[in-house]
Short mmCIF file of C-alpha atoms in Angstrom, two decimals:
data_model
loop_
_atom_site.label_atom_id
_atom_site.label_comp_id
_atom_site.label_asym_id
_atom_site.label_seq_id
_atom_site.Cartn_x
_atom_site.Cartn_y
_atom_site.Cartn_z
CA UNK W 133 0.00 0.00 0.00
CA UNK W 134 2.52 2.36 1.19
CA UNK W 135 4.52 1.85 -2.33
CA UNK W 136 1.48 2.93 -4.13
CA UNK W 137 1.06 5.61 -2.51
CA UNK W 138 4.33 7.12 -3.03
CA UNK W 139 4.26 5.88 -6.87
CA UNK W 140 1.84 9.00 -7.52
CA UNK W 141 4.01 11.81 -5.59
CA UNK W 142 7.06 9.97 -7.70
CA UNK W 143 5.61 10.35 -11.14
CA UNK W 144 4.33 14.30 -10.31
CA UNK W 145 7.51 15.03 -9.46
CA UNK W 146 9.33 13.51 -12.23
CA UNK W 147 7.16 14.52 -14.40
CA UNK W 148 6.99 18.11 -13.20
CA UNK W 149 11.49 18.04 -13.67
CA UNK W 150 10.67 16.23 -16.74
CA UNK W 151 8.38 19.53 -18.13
CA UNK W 152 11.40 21.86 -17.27
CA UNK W 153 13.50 20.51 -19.47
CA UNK W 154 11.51 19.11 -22.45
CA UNK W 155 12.12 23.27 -23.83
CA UNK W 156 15.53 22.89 -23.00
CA UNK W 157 16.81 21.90 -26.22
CA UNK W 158 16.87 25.80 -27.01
CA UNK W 159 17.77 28.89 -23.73
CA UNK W 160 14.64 30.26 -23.92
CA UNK W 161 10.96 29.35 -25.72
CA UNK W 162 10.76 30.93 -29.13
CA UNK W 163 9.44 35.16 -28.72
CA UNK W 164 9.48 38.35 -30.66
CA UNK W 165 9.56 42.09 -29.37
CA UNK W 166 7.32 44.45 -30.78
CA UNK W 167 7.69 48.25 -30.67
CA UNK W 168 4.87 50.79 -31.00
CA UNK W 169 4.80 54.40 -31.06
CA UNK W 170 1.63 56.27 -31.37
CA UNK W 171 1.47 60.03 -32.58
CA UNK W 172 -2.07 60.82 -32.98
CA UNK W 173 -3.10 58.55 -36.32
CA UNK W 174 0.48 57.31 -37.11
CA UNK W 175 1.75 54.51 -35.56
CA UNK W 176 5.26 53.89 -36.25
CA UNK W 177 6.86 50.21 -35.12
CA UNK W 178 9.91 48.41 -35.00
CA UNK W 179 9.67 44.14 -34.97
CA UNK W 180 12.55 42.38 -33.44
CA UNK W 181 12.10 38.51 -34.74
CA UNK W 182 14.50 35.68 -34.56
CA UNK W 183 16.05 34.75 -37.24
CA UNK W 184 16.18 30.97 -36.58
CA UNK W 185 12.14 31.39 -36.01
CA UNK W 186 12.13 32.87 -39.83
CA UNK W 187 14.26 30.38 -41.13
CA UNK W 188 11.82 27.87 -40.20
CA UNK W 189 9.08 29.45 -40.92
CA UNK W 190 10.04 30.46 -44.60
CA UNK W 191 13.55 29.00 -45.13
CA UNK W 192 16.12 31.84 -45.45
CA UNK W 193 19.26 29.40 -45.50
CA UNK W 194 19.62 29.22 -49.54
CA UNK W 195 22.89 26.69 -49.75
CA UNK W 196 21.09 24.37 -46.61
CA UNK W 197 24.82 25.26 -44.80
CA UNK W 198 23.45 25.88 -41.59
CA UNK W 199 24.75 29.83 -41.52
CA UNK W 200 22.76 32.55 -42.60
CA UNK W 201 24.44 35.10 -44.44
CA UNK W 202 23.53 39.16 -44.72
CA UNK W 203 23.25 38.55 -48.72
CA UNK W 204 21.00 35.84 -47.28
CA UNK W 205 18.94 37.77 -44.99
CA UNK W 206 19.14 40.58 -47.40
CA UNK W 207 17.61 38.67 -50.61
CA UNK W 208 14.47 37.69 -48.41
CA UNK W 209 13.70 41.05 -46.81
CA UNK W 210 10.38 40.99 -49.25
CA UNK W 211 9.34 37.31 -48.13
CA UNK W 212 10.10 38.36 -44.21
CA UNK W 213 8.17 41.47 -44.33
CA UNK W 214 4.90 40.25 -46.22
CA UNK W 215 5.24 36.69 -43.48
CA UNK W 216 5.59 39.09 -40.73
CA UNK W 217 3.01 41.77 -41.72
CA UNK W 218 -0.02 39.13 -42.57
CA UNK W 219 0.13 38.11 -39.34
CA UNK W 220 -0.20 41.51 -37.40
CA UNK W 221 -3.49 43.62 -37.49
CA UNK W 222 -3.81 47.12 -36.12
CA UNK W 223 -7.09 49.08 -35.68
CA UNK W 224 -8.90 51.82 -34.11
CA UNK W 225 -12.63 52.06 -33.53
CA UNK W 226 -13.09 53.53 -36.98
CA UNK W 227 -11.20 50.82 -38.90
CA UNK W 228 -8.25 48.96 -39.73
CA UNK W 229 -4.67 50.69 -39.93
CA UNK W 230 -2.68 50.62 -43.21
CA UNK W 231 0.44 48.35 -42.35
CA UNK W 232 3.66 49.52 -44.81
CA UNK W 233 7.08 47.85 -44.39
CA UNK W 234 10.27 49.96 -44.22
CA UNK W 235 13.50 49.40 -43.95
CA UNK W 236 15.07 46.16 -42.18
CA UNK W 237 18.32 45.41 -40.07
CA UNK W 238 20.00 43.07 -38.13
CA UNK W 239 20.16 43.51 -34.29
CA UNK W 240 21.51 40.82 -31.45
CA UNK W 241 19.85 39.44 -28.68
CA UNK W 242 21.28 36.86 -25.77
CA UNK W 243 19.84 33.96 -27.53
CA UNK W 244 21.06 34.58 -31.38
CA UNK W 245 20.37 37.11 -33.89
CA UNK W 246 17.42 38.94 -34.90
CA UNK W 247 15.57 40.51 -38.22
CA UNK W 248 14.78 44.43 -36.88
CA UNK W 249 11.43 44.92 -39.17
CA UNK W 250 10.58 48.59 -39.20
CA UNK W 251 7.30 49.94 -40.62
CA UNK W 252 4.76 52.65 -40.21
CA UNK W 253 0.75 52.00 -39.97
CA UNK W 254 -1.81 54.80 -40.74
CA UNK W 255 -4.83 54.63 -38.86
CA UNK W 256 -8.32 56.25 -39.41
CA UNK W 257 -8.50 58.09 -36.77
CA UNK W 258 -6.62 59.26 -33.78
CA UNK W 259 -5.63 56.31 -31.92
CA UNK W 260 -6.98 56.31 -27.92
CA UNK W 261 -7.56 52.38 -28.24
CA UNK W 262 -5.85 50.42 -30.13
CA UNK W 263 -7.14 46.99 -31.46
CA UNK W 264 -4.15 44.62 -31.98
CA UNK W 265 -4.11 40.71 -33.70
CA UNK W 266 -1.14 38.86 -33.65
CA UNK W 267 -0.64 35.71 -35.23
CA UNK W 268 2.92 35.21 -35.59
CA UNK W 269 4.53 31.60 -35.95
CA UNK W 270 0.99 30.16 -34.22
CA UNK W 271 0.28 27.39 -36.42
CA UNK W 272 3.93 26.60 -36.14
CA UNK W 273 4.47 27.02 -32.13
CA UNK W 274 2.59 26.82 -29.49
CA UNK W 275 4.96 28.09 -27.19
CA UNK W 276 5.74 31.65 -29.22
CA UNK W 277 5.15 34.61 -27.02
CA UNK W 278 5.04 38.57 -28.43
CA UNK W 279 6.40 41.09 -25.99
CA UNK W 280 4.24 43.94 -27.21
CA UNK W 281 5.46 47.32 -25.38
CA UNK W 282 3.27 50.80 -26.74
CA UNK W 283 4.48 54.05 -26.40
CA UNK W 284 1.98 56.81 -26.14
CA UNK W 285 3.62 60.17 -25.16
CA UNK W 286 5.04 59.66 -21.39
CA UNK W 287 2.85 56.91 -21.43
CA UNK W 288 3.77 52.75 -21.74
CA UNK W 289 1.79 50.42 -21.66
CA UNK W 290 2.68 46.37 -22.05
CA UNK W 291 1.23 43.22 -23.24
CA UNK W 292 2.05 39.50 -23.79
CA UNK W 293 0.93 37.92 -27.11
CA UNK W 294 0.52 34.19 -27.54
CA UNK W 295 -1.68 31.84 -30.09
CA UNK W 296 -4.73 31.72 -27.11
CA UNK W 297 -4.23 35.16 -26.41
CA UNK W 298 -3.96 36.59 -30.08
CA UNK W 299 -6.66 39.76 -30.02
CA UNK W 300 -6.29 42.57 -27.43
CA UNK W 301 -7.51 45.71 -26.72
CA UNK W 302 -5.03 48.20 -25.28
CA UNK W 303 -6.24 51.57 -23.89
CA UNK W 304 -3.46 54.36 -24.54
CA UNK W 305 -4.31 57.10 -22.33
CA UNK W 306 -3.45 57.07 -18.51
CA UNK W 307 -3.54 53.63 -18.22
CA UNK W 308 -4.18 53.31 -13.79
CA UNK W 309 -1.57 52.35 -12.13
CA UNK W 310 -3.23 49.29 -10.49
CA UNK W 311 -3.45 48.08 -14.39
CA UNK W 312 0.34 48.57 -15.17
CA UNK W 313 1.14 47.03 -11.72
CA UNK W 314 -1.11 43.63 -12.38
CA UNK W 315 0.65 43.70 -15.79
CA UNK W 316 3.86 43.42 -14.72
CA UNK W 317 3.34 40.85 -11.90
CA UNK W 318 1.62 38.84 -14.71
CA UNK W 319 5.04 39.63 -17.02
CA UNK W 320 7.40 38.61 -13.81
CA UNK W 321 5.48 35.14 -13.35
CA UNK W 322 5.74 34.44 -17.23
CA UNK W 323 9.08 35.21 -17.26
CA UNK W 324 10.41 32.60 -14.45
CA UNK W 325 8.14 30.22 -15.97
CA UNK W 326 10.10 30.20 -18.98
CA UNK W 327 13.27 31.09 -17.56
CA UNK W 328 14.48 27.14 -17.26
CA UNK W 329 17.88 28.11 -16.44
CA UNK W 330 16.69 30.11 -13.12
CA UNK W 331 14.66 27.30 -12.25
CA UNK W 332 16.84 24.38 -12.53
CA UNK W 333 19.24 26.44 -10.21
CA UNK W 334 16.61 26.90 -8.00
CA UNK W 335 15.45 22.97 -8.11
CA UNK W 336 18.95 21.67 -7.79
CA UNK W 337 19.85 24.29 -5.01
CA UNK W 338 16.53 22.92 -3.43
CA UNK W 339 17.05 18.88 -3.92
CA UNK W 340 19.28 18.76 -0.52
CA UNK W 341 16.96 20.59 1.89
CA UNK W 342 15.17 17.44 2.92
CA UNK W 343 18.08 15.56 3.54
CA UNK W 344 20.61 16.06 6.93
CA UNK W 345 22.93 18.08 5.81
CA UNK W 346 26.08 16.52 8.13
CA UNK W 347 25.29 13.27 7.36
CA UNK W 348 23.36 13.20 3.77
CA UNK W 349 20.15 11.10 5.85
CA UNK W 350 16.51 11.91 5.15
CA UNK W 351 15.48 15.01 7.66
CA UNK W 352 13.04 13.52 10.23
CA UNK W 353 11.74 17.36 10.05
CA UNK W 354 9.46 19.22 7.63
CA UNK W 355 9.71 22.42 9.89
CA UNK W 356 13.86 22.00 9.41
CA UNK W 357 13.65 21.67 5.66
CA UNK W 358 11.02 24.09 5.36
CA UNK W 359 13.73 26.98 7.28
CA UNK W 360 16.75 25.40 4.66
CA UNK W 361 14.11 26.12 1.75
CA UNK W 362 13.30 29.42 3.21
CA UNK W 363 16.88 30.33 3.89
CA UNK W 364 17.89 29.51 0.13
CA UNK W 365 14.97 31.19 -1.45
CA UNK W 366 15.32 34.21 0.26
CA UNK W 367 19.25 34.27 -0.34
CA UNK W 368 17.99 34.18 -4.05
CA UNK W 369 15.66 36.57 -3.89
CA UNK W 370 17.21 39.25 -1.97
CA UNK W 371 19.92 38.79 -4.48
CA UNK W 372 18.63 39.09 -7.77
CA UNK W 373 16.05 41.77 -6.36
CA UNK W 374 19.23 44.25 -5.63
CA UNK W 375 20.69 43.76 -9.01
CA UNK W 376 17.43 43.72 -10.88
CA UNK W 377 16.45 47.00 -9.23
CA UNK W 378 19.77 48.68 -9.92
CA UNK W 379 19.90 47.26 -13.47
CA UNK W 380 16.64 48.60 -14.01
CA UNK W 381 16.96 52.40 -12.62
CA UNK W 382 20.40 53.10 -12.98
CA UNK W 383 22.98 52.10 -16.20
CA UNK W 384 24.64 49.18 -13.96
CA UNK W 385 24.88 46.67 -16.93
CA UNK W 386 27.25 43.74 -17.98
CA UNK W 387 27.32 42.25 -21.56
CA UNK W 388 24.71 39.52 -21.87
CA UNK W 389 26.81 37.13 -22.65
CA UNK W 390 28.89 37.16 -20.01
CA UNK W 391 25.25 37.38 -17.57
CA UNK W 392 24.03 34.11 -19.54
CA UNK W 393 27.33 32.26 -19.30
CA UNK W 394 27.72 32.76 -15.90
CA UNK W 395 23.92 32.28 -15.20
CA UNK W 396 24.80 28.88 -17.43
CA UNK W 397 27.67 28.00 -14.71
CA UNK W 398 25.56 28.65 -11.59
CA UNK W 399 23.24 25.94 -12.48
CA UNK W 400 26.33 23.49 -13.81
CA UNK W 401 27.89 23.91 -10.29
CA UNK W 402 24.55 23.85 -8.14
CA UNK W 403 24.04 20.08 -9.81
CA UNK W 404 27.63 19.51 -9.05
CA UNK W 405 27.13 20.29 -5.02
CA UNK W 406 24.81 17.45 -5.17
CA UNK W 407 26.93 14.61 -6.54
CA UNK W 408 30.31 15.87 -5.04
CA UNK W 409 29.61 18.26 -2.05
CA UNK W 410 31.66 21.59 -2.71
CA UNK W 411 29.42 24.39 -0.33
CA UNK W 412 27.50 21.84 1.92
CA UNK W 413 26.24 24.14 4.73
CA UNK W 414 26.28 27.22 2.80
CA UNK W 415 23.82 26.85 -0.24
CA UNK W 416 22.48 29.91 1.09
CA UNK W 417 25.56 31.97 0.26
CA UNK W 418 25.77 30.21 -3.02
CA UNK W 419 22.26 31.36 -3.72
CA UNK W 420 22.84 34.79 -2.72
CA UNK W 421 26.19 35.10 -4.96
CA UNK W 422 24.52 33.73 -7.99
CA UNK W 423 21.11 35.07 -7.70
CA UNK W 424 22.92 38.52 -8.00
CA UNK W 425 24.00 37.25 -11.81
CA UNK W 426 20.66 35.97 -12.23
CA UNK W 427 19.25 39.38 -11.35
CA UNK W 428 20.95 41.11 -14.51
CA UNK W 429 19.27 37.71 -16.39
CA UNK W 430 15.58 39.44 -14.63
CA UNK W 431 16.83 43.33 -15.71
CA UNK W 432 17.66 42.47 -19.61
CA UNK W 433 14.13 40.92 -19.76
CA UNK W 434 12.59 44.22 -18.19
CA UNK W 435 14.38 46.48 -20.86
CA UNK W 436 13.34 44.56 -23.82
CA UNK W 437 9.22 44.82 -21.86
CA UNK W 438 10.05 48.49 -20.93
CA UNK W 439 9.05 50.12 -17.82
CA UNK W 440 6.55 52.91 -18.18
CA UNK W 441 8.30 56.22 -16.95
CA UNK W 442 4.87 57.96 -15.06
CA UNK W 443 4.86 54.02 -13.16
CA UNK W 444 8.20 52.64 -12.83
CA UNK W 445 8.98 52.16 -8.84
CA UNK W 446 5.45 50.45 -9.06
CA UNK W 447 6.23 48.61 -11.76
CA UNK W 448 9.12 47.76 -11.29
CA UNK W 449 8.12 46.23 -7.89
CA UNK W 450 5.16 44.27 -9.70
CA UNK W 451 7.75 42.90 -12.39
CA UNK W 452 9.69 41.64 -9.20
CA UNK W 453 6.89 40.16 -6.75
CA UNK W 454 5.97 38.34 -9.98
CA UNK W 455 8.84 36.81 -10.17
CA UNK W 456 8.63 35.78 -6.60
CA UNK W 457 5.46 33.97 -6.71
CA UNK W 458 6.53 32.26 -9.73
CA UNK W 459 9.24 30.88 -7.71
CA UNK W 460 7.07 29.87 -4.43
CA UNK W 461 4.45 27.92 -7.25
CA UNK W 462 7.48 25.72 -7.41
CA UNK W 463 8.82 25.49 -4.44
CA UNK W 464 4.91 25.13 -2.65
CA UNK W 465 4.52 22.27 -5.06
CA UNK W 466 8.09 20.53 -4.82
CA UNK W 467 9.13 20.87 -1.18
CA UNK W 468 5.56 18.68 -0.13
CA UNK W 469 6.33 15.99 -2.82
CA UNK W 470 10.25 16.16 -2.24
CA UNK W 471 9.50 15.47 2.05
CA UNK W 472 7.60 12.77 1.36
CA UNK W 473 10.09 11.00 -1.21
CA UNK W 474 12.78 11.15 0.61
CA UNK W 475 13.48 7.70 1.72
CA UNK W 476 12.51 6.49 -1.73
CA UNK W 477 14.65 5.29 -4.00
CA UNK W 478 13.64 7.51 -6.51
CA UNK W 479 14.81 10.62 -4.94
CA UNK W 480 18.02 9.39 -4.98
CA UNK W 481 18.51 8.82 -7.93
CA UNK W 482 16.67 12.13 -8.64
CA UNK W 483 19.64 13.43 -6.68
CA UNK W 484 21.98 11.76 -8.48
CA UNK W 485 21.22 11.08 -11.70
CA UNK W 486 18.78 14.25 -12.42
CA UNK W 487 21.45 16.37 -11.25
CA UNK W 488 24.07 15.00 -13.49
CA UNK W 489 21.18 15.20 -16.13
CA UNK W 490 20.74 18.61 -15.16
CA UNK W 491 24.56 19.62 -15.07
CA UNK W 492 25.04 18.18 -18.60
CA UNK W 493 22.41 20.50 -20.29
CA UNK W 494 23.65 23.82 -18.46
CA UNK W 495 27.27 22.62 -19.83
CA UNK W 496 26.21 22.99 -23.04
CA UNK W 497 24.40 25.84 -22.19
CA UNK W 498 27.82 26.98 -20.86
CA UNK W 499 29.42 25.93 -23.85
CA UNK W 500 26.89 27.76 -26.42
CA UNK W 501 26.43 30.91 -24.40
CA UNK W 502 30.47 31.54 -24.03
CA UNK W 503 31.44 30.55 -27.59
CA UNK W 504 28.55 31.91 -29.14
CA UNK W 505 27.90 28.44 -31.26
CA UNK W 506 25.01 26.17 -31.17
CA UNK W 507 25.53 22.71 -30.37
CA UNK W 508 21.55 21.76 -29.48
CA UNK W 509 18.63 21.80 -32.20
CA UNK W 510 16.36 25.06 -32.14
#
């Protein structure tokens, strides 16, 4: 009896480590980050897309090399605008806007290289509401997310675009504060739900806390694991809070690279601490240092959304407690399941064997970020 009763905590948990790192095989889930800025009845935008999202879609690699050149990039611009374009509507009240494609570049991003499609949209009317459909890549991903950020004078407002969320309405002027500050906590919890990196860090950082940590024996405690999960989590989140928040107000930047490489090594070497102990006893600290690199991972995010200038303490602060309850979904659903498995054979193996799973992917992670090469399938 009792061995069926732990089967079903067994397969939720593997299955919920299992969902982390299906995506995996690329840093991030497929996205695109739209521009807008709205001068009465002109609307003029800029579309950052990735260009190993357009290759797929409409095959931009002429030679089938595997590198796509500027002549390339260049001798599609046509095909990229007219894909693009059909799949973006813009209207007002009165009507549709009249989408025309301009000029297109090449701009770089910490996961590869994107097409920058600029264009300009005349609508019928001044626009105080603006009707927006976007359909990019969804009959090709489920997964593919549109950052949508709208600038309106001194205003911005935000939105997240995905194939079951395709048509919004976005009021322009004064959005309340309360709005932009739900939007932002909704942004935060999307972003460390797709941020597989921070959350393997997180899980593997996590995986000790029910066991003794002098002796490696399951804890007899759920109050003692609870404090080593609260201790760690909090470590992590003070961290990446401090550097998120001076990322975000002040010009404190690194390159991205180096921010995902090193974010890439934190997660190698929290896996590691669980096969070969290097910082048993002080995970916390561990936490703490990383989750301060992790927190420029949080800020880059935030610039590409925006933060709206009449708003930006509040939402800024949103962005952040979204992130945090992201985090405690996971931990409220792992720390229950991990107690209760840890005198199962599963869990160590989990310990093992997941973490050397775990520390494998973030070395190639490591590998790809640092080098700038891709070694996985998109």
């Amino acid at each position: 009896m009792m061995r069926r009763f732990l089967r079903f905590p067994s397969i939720v948990l593997a299955l919920l480590l299992g969902c982390l790192s299906l995506p995996a095989q690329a840093h991030k889930p497929s996205d695109s980050y739209l521009k807008l800025s709205v001068a009465e009845q002109t609307i003029a935008g800029q579309w950052d897309i990735a260009l190993r999202d357009l290759d797929y879609a409409i095959g931009l690699d002429r030679n089938g090399d595997g590198r796509l050149t500027w002549d390339e990039i260049r001798s599609h611009h046509q095909d990229i605008a007219g894909y693009a374009l059909q799949r973006l509507t813009l209207a007002t009240g009165a009507g549709a806007c009249a989408v025309t494609a301009g000029e297109q570049l090449i701009a770089q991003h910490t996961d590869g290289a994107y097409s920058v499609l600029r264009f300009q949209a005349h609508c019928p009317d001044p626009v105080d509401m603006l009707e927006i459909g976007y359909r990019l890549f969804a009959d090709l991903d489920a997964q593919h997310k549109g950052l949508v950020q709208i600038q309106h004078g001194d205003n911005t407002s935000t939105a997240i675009f995905s194939p079951e969320q395709a048509q919004q309405s976005i009021a322009l002027r004064n959005p309340g504060k309360l709005s932009q500050f739900g939007a932002y906590v909704l942004h935060g919890i999307w972003h460390i739900w797709i941020g597989f990196d921070h959350i393997l860090f997180l899980l593997s950082l996590l995986l000790p806390a029910v066991l003794v940590a002098a002796t490696g024996h399951p804890s007899e405690s759920l109050k003692a694991s609870f404090f080593d999960v609260l201790k760690v989590v909090t470590a992590f989140t003070l961290a990446h809070s401090i550097t998120l928040t001076l990322a975000s107000l002040s010009p404190l930047s690194l390159p991205s690279r180096t921010i995902e490489s090193l974010i890439a090594a934190s997660v190698v070497l929290a896996a590691l601490n669980n096969i070969v102990p290097l910082f048993r006893g002080r995970r916390p600290s561990v936490a703490f240092v990383f989750g301060l690199i992790h927190g420029f991972g949080f800020a880059s995010v935030l610039a590409d959304l925006g933060l709206p200038r009449d708003a930006l303490a509040i939402s800024l602060f949103g962005f952040n407690l979204g992130v945090e309850i992201g985090q405690l979904a996971i931990v409220a659903v792992f720390l229950p399941l991990a107690f209760l498995l840890r005198r199962s054979w599963f869990y160590g193996q989990l310990l093992t064997k997941g973490s050397a799973l775990i520390m494998l992917l973030a070395s190639v992670w490591l590998v790809e970020r640092a080098f700038d090469i891709r070694l996985m399938p998109v």
